[in-house]
XYZ file of C-alpha atoms in Angstrom:
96
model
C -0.388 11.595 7.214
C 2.449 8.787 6.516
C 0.564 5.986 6.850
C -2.875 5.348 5.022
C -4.284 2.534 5.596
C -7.498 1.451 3.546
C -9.869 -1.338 4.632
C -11.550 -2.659 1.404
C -13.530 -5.617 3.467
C -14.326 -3.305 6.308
C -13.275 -6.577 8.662
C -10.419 -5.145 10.761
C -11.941 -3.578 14.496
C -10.749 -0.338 14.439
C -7.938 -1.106 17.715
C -6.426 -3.681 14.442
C -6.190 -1.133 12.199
C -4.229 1.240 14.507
C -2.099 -1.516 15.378
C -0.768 -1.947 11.601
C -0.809 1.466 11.156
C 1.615 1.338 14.176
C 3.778 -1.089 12.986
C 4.159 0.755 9.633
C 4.958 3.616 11.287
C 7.381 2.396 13.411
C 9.456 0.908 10.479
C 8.936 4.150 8.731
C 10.746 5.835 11.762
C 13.535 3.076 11.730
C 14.341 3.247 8.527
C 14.729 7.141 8.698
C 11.763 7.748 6.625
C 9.369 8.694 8.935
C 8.409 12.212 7.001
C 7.201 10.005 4.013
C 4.010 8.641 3.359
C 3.055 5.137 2.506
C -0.573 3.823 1.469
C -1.809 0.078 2.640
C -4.429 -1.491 1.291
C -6.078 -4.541 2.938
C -8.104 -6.899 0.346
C -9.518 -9.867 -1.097
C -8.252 -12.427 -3.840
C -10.680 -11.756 -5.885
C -9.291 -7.492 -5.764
C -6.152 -8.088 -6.017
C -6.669 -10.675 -9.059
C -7.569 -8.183 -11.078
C -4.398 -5.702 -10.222
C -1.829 -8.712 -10.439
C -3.128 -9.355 -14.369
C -3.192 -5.676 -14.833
C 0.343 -4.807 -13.904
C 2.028 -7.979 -13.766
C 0.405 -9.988 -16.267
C -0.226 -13.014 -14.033
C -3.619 -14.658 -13.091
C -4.495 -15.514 -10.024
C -4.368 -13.839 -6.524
C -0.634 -13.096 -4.918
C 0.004 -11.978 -0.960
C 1.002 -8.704 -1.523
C 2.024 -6.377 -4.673
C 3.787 -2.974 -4.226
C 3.595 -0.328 -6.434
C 6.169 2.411 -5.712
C 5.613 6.410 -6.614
C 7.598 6.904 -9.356
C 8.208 10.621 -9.935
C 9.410 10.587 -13.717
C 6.082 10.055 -14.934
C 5.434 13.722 -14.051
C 6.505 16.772 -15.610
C 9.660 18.941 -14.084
C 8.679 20.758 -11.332
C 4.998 19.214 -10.853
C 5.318 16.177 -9.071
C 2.928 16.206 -6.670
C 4.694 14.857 -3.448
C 8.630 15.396 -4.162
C 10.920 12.811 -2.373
C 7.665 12.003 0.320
C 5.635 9.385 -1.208
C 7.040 6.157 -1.242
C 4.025 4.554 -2.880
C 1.078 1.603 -2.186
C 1.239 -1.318 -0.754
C -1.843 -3.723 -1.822
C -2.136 -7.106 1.377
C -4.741 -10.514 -0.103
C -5.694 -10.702 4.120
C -7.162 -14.414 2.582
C -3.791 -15.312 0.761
C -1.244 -13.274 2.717
């Protein structure tokens, strides 16, 4: 599946998570990427607090932190989604 999307708050109606699940898709397929796979998170401040001071050393909440799949942290030959996974995206809904 390209597109996961993952509702932390379990806010989102089910017809809005299709629709940004659409929207990533589309810009998947217009960027010629549409074979890859991309993860979306939907959060809180307070969640994505505690990944912005783990990865980027800042405090406080941000809109939106990316995290790309960086296949030189595995071994040759056992990466476990060659050249398809582009990576996570992480959305504050209350910030962004």
């Amino acid at each position: 599946m390209p597109v996961t999307l993952i509702d932390t708050l379990s806010r989102f109606r089910s017809d809005q998570r299709a629709r940004l699940k659409g929207v990533a898709t589309f810009l998947l397929n217009r960027n010629n990427i549409a074979g890859h796979n991309v993860n979306i998170v939907l959060t809180n401040d307070k969640e994505i607090s505690q990944f912005n001071k783990q990865f980027r050393k800042q405090n406080g909440p941000t809109n939106v932190l990316s995290f790309p799949f960086e296949a030189d942290v595995y071994p040759p030959g056992n990466v476990p989604y060659p050249d398809r996974e582009l990576g996570d995206i992480i959305i504050s809904v209350e910030t962004a």
